[in-house]
Short mmCIF file of C-alpha atoms and ligand atoms in Angstrom, two decimals:
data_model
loop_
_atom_site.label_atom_id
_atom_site.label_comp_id
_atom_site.label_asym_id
_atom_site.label_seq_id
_atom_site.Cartn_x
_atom_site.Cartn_y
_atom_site.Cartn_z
CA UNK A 1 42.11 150.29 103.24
CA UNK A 2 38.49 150.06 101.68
CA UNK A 3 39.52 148.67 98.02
CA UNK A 4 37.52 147.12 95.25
CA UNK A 5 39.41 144.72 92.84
CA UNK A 6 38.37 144.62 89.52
CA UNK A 7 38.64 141.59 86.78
CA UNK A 8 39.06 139.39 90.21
CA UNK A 9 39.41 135.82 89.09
CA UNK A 10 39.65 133.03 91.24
CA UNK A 11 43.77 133.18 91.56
CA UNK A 12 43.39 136.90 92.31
CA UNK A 13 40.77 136.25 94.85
CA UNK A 14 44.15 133.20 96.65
CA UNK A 15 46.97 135.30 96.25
CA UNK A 16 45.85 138.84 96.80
CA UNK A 17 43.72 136.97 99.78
CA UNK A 18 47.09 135.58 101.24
CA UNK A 19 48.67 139.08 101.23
CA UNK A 20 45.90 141.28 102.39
CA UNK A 21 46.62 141.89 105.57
CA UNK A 22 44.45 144.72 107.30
CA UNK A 23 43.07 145.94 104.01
CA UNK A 24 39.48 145.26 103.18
CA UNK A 25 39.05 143.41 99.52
CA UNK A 26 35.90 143.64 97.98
CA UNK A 27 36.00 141.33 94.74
CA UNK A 28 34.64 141.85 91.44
CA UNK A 29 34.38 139.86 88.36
CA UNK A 30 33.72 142.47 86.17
CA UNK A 31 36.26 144.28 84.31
CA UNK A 32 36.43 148.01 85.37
CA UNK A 33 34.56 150.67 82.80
CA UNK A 34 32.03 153.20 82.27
CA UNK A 35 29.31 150.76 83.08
CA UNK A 36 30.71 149.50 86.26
CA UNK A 37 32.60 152.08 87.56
CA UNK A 38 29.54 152.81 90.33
CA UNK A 39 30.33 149.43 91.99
CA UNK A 40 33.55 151.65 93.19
CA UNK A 41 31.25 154.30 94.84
CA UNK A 42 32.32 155.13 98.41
CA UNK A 43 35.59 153.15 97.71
CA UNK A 44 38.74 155.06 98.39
CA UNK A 45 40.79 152.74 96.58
CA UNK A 46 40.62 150.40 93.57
CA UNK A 47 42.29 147.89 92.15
CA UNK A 48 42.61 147.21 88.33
CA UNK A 49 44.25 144.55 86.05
CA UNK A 50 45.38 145.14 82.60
CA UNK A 51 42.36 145.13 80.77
CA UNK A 52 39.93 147.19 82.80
CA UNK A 53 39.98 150.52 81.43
CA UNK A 54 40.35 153.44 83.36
CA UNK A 55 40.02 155.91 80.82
CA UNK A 56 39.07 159.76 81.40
CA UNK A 57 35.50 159.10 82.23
CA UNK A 58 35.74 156.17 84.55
CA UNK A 59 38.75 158.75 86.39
CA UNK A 60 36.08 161.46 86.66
CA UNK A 61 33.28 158.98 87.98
CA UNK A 62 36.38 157.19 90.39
CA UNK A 63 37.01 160.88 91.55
CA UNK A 64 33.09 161.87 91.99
CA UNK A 65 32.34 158.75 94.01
CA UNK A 66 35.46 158.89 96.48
CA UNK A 67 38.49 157.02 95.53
CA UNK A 68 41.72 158.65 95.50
CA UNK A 69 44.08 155.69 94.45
CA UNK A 70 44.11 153.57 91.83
CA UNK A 71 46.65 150.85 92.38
CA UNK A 72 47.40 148.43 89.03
CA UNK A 73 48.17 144.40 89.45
CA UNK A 74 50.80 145.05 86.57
CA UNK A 75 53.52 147.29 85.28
CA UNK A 76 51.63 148.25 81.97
CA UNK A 77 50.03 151.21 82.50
CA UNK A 78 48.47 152.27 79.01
CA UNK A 79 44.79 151.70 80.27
CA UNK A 80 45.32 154.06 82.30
CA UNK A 81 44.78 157.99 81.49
CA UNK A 82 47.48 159.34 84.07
CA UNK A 83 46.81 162.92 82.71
CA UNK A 84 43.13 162.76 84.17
CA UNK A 85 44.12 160.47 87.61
CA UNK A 86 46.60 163.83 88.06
CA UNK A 87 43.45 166.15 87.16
CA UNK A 88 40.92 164.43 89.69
CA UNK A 89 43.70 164.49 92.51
CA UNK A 90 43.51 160.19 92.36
CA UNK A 91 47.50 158.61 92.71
CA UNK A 92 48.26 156.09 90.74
CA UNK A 93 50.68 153.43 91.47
CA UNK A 94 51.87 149.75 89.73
CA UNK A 95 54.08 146.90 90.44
CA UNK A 96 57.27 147.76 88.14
CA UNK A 97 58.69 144.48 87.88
CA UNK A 98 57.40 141.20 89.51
CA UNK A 99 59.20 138.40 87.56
CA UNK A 100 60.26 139.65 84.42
CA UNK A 101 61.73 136.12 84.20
CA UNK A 102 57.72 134.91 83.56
CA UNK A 103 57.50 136.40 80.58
CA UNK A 104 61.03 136.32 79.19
CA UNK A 105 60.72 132.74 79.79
CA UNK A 106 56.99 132.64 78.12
CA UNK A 107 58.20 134.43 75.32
CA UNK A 108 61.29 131.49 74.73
CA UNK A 109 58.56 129.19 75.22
CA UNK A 110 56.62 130.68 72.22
CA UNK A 111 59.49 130.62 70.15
CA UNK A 112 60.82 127.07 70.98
CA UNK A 113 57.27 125.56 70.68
CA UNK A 114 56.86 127.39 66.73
CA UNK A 115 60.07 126.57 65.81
CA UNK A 116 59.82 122.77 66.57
CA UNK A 117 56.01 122.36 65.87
CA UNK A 118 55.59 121.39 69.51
CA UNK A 119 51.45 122.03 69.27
CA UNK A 120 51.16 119.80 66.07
CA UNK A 121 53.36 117.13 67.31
CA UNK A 122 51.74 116.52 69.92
CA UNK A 123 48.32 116.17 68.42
CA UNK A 124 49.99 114.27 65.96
CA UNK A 125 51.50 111.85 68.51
CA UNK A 126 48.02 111.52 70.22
CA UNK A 127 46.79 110.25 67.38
CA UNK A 128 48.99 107.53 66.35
CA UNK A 129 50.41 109.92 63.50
CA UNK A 130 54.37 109.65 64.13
CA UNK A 131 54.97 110.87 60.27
CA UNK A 132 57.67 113.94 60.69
CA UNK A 133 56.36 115.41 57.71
CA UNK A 134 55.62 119.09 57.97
CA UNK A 135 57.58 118.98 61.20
CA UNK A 136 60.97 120.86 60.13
CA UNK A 137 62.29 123.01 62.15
CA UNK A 138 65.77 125.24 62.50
CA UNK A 139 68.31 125.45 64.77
CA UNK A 140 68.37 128.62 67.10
CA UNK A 141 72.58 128.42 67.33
CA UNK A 142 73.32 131.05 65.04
CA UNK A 143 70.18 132.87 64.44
CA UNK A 144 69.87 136.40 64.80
CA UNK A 145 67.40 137.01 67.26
CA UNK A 146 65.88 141.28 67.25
CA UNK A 147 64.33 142.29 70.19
CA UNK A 148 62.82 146.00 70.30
CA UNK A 149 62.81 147.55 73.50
CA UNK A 150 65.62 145.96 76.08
CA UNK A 151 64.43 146.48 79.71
CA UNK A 152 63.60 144.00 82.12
CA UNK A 153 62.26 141.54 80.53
CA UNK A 154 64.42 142.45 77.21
CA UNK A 155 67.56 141.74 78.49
CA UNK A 156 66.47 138.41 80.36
CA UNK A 157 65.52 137.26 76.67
CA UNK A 158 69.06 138.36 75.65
CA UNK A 159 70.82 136.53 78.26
CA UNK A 160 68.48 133.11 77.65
CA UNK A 161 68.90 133.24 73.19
CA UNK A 162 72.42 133.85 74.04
CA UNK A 163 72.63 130.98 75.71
CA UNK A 164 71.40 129.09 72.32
CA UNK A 165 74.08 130.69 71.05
CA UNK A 166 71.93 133.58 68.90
CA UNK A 167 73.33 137.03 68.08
CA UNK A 168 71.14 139.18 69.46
CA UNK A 169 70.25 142.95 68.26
CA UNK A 170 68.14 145.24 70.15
CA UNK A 171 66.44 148.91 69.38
CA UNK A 172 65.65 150.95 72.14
CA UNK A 173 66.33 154.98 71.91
CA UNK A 174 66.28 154.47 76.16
CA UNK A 175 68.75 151.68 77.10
CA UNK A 176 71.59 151.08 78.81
CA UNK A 177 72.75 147.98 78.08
CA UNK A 178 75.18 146.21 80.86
CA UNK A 179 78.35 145.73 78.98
CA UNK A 180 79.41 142.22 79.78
CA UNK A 181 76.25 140.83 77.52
CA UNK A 182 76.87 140.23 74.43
CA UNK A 183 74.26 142.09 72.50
CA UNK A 184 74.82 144.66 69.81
CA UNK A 185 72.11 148.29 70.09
CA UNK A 186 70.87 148.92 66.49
CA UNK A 187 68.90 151.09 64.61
CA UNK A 188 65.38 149.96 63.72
CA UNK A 189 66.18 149.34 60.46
CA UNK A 190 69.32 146.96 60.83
CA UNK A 191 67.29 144.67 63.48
CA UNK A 192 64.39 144.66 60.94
CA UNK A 193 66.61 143.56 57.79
CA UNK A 194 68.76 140.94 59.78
CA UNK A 195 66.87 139.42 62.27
CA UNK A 196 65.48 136.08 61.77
CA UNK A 197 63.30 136.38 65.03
CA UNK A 198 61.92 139.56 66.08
CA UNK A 199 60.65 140.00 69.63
CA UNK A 200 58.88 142.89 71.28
CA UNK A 201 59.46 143.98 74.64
CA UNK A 202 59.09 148.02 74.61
CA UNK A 203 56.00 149.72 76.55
CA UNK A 204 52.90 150.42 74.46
CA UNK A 205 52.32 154.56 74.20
CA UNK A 206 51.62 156.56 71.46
CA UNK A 207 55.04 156.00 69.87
CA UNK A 208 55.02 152.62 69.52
CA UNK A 209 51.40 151.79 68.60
CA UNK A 210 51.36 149.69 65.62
CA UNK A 211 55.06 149.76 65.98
CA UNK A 212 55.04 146.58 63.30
CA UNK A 213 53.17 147.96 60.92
CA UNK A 214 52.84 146.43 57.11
CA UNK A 215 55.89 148.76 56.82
CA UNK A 216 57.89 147.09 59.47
CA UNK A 217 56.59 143.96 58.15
CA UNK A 218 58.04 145.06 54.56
CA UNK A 219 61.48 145.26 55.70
CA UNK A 220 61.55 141.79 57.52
CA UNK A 221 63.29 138.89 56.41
CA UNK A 222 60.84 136.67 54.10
CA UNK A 223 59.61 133.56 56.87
CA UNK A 224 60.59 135.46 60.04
CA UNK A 225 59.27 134.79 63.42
CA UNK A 226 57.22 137.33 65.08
CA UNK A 227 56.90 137.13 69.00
CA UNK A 228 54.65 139.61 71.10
CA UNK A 229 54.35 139.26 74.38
CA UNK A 230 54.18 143.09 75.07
CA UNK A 231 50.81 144.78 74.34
CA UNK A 232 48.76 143.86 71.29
CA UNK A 233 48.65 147.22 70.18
CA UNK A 234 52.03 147.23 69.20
CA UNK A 235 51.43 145.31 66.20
CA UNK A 236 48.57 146.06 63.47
CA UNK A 237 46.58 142.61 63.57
CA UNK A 238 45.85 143.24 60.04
CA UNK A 239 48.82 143.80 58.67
CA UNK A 240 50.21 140.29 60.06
CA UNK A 241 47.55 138.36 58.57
CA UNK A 242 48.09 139.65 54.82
CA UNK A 243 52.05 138.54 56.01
CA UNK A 244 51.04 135.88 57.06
CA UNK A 245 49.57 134.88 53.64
CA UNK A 246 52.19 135.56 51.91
CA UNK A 247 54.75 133.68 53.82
CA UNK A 248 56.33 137.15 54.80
CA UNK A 249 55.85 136.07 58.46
CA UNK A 250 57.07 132.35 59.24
CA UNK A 251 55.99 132.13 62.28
CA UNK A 252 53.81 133.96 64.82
CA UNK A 253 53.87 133.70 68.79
CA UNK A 254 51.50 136.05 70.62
CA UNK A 255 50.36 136.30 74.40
CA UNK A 256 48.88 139.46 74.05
CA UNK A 257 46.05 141.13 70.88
CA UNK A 258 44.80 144.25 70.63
CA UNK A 259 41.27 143.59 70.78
CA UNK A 260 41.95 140.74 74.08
CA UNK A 261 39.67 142.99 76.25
CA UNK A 262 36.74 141.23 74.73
CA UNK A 263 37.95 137.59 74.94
CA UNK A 264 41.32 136.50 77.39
CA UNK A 265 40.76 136.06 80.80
CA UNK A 266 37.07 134.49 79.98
CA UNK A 267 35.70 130.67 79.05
CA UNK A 268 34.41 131.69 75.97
CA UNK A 269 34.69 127.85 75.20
CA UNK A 270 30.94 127.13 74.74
CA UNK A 271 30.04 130.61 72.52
CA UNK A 272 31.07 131.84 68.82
CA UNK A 273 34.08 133.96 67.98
CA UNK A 274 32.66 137.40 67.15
CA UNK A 275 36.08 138.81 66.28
CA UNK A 276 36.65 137.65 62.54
CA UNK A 277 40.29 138.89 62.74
CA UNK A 278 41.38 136.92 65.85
CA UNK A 279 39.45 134.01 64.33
CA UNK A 280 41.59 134.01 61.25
CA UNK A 281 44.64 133.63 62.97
CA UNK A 282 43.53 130.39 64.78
CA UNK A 283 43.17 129.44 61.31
CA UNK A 284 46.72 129.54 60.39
CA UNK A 285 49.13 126.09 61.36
CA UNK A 286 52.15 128.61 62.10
CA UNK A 287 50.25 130.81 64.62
CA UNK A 288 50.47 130.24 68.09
CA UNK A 289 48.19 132.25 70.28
CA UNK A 290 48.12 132.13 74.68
CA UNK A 291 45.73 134.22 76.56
CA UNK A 292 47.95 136.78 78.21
CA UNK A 293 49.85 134.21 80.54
CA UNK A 294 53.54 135.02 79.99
CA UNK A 295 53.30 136.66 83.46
CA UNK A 296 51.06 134.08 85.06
CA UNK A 297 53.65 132.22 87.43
CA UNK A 298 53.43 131.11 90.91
CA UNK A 299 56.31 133.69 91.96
CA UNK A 300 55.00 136.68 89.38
CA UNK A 301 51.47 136.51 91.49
CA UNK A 302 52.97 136.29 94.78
CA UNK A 303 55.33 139.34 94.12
CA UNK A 304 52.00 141.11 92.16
CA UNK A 305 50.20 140.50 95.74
CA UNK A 306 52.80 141.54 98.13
CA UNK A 307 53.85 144.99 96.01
CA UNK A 308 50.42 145.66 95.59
CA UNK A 309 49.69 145.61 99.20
CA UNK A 310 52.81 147.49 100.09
CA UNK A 311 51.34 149.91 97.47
CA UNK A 312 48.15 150.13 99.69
CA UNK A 313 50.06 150.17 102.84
CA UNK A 314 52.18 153.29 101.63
CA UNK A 315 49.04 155.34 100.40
CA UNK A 316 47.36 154.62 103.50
CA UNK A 317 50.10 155.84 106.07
CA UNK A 318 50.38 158.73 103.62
CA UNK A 319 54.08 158.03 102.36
CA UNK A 320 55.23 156.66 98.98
CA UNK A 321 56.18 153.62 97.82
CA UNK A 322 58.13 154.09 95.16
CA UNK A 323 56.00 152.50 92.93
CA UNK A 324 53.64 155.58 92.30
CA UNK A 325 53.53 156.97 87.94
CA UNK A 326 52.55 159.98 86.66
CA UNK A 327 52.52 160.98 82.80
CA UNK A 328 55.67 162.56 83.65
CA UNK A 329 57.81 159.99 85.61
CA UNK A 330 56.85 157.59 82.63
CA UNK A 331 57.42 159.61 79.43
CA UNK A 332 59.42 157.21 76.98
CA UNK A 333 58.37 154.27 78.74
P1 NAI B 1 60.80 148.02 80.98
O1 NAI B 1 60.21 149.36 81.25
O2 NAI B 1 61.84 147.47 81.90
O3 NAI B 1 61.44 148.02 79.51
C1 NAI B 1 60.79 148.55 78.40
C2 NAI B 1 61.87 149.03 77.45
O4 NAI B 1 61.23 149.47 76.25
C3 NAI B 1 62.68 150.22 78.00
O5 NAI B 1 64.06 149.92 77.97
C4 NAI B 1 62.32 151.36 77.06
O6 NAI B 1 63.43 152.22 76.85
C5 NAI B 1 61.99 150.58 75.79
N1 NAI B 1 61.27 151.36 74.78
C6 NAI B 1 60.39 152.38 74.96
N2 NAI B 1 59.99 152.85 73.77
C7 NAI B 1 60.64 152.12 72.83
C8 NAI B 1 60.64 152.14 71.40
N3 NAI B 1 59.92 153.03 70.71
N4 NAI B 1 61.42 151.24 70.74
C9 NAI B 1 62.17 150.35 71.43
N5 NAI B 1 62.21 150.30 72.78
C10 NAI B 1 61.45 151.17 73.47
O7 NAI B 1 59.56 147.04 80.84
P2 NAI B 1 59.55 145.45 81.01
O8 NAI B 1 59.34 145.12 82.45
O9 NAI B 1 60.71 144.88 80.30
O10 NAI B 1 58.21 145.08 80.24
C11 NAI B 1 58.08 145.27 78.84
C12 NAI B 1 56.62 145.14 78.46
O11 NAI B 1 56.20 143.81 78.67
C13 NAI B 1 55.68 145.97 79.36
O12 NAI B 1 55.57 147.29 78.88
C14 NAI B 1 54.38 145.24 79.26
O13 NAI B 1 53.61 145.82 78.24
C15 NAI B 1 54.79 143.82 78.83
N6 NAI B 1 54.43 142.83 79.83
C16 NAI B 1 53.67 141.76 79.43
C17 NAI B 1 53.29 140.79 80.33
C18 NAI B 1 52.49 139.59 79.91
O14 NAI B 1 51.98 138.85 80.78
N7 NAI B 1 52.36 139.29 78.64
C19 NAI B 1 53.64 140.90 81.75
C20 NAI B 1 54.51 142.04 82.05
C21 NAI B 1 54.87 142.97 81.12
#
């Protein structure tokens, strides 16, 4: 099938390659929007990562020039308007799960490398500075660990900071939590007053935008670490940084921002930071920041490759794959 990949970076270009089969790939750099959305013209399918945005009017010009299926490289879907896909008669379909073990594994990464200063030792080592001042860290046996929203890649986090030996809390109003783990299902509240690491893992949608609010942030314990490696939306940038300042956050670990459209996935290495807010957190010695990465693995891209071709293969021989959303079959996602 005739499809045009969007956001196409070199890795996209290897993998996807290796998998492609009969299906034509045309590659893009560019990220998918109202701008670019003619390079699609006269394609009947197209392929989008997470930060192309395929909002109402990019669906109508999709629909006007000719595609009928839009099929995502990840399982986040919220840049996608699924009402107006349905409208225009274009499917939609994702890859649910492709190693949820990247990112639960990214996201213990984050919080082992803030927790023992692992950025600023190592600078400090490279420079002949082997002073541990400033270094302190705490142990993670006996920590409460919170995690909000316990799918996939939830309960993989679970299972690895209960091997540390953490309690573990979770808050999800969907779950069903296997009963042999040893994880106790809280309200909100209790896994925002006890937790002494909080770590999101719940969709972003309307319900859970700025989920960690100043509010949320309120009811934390003083110097707790904050991990996202969900969506940046989930957590109102502005908010953290006035915690941050007070010492109400400890300790910060994020893969993903809410404004990231405009910088990950580029080398903006040799131009000037527009975004003041996202250059104010590089600013603080507790913050560590990756470019949306947790799900960048040699397996994750090979299982992103093969499900989105079997995606392709299924829309072309006009059965489904499984894999297909609509606003309906994702409500409380
Ligand atoms: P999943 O669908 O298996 O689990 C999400 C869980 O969040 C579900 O159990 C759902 O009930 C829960 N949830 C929904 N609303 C909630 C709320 N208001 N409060 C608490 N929990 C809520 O998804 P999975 O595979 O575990 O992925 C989680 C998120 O991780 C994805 O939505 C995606 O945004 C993000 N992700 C990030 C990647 C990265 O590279 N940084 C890569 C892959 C996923």
């Amino acid at each position: 099938m005739k499809t045009a990949v969007f956001s196409a970076r070199s890795y996209d270009r290897e993998y996807l390659g290796r998998e492609q089969g009969k299906h034509e790939l045309v590659f893009f750099d560019t990220h998918l929007d109202t701008r670019t959305v003619r390079l699609a013209d006269g394609f009947p399918a197209v392929c989008v990562f997470v930060n192309d945005s395929v909002d109402k009017d990019v669906v109508a010009a999709l629909a006007a020039g000719g595609t009928r299926f839009i099929v995502l490289r990840s399982a986040g879907f919220n840049h996608v308007d699924l009402d107006a896909a349905a409208r225009a008669g274009i499917a939609v379909a994702r890859v649910p799960a492709y190693s949820p073990h990247a990112v639960a594994e990214h996201t213990v990464g984050l919080i082992l490398a803030l927790n023992r200063q692992l950025p600023r030792a190592r600078a400090r080592v490279r420079e002949g500075n082997f002073s541990l001042d400033g270094l302190m860290g705490f142990d993670l046996h006996g920590k409460t660990a919170g995690l909000i929203g316990i799918g996939r890649i939830g309960l993989l986090v679970a299972r690895i900071l209960s091997g540390f030996g953490c309690r573990v809390l979770a808050s999800d109003p969907y779950a069903q939590v296997p009963e042999e783990l040893p994880l106790e299902l809280v309200d909100s509240e209790t896994l925002l007053a006890e937790a002494d690491i909080v770590s999101l893992h719940c969709p972003l949608t309307p319900q859970t935008h700025h989920i960690i609010d100043a509010s949320a942030l309120a009811q934390m314990k003083p110097g707790v670490m904050l991990i996202n490696t969900s969506r940046g939306g989930l957590v109102d940038t502005r908010a953290v940084i006035a915690a941050l300042k007070t010492g109400r956050i400890g300790y910060l670990g994020l893969d993903v921002y809410e404004e990231e459209g405009d910088l990950f996935f580029e080398d903006l290495s040799n131009r000037i930071i527009a975004d003041d807010v996202f250059a104010r957190l590089l600013t603080f010695p507790n913050v560590l920041i990756t470019g949306h990465q947790a799900f960048f693995t040699d397996e994750a891209m090979t299982a992103i490759a093969r499900t989105t071709m079997a995606n392709l293969d299924a829309f072309a021989a006009g059965r489904e794959s499984g894999n297909e959303i609509t606003a309906e079959s994702v409500r409380g996602e």
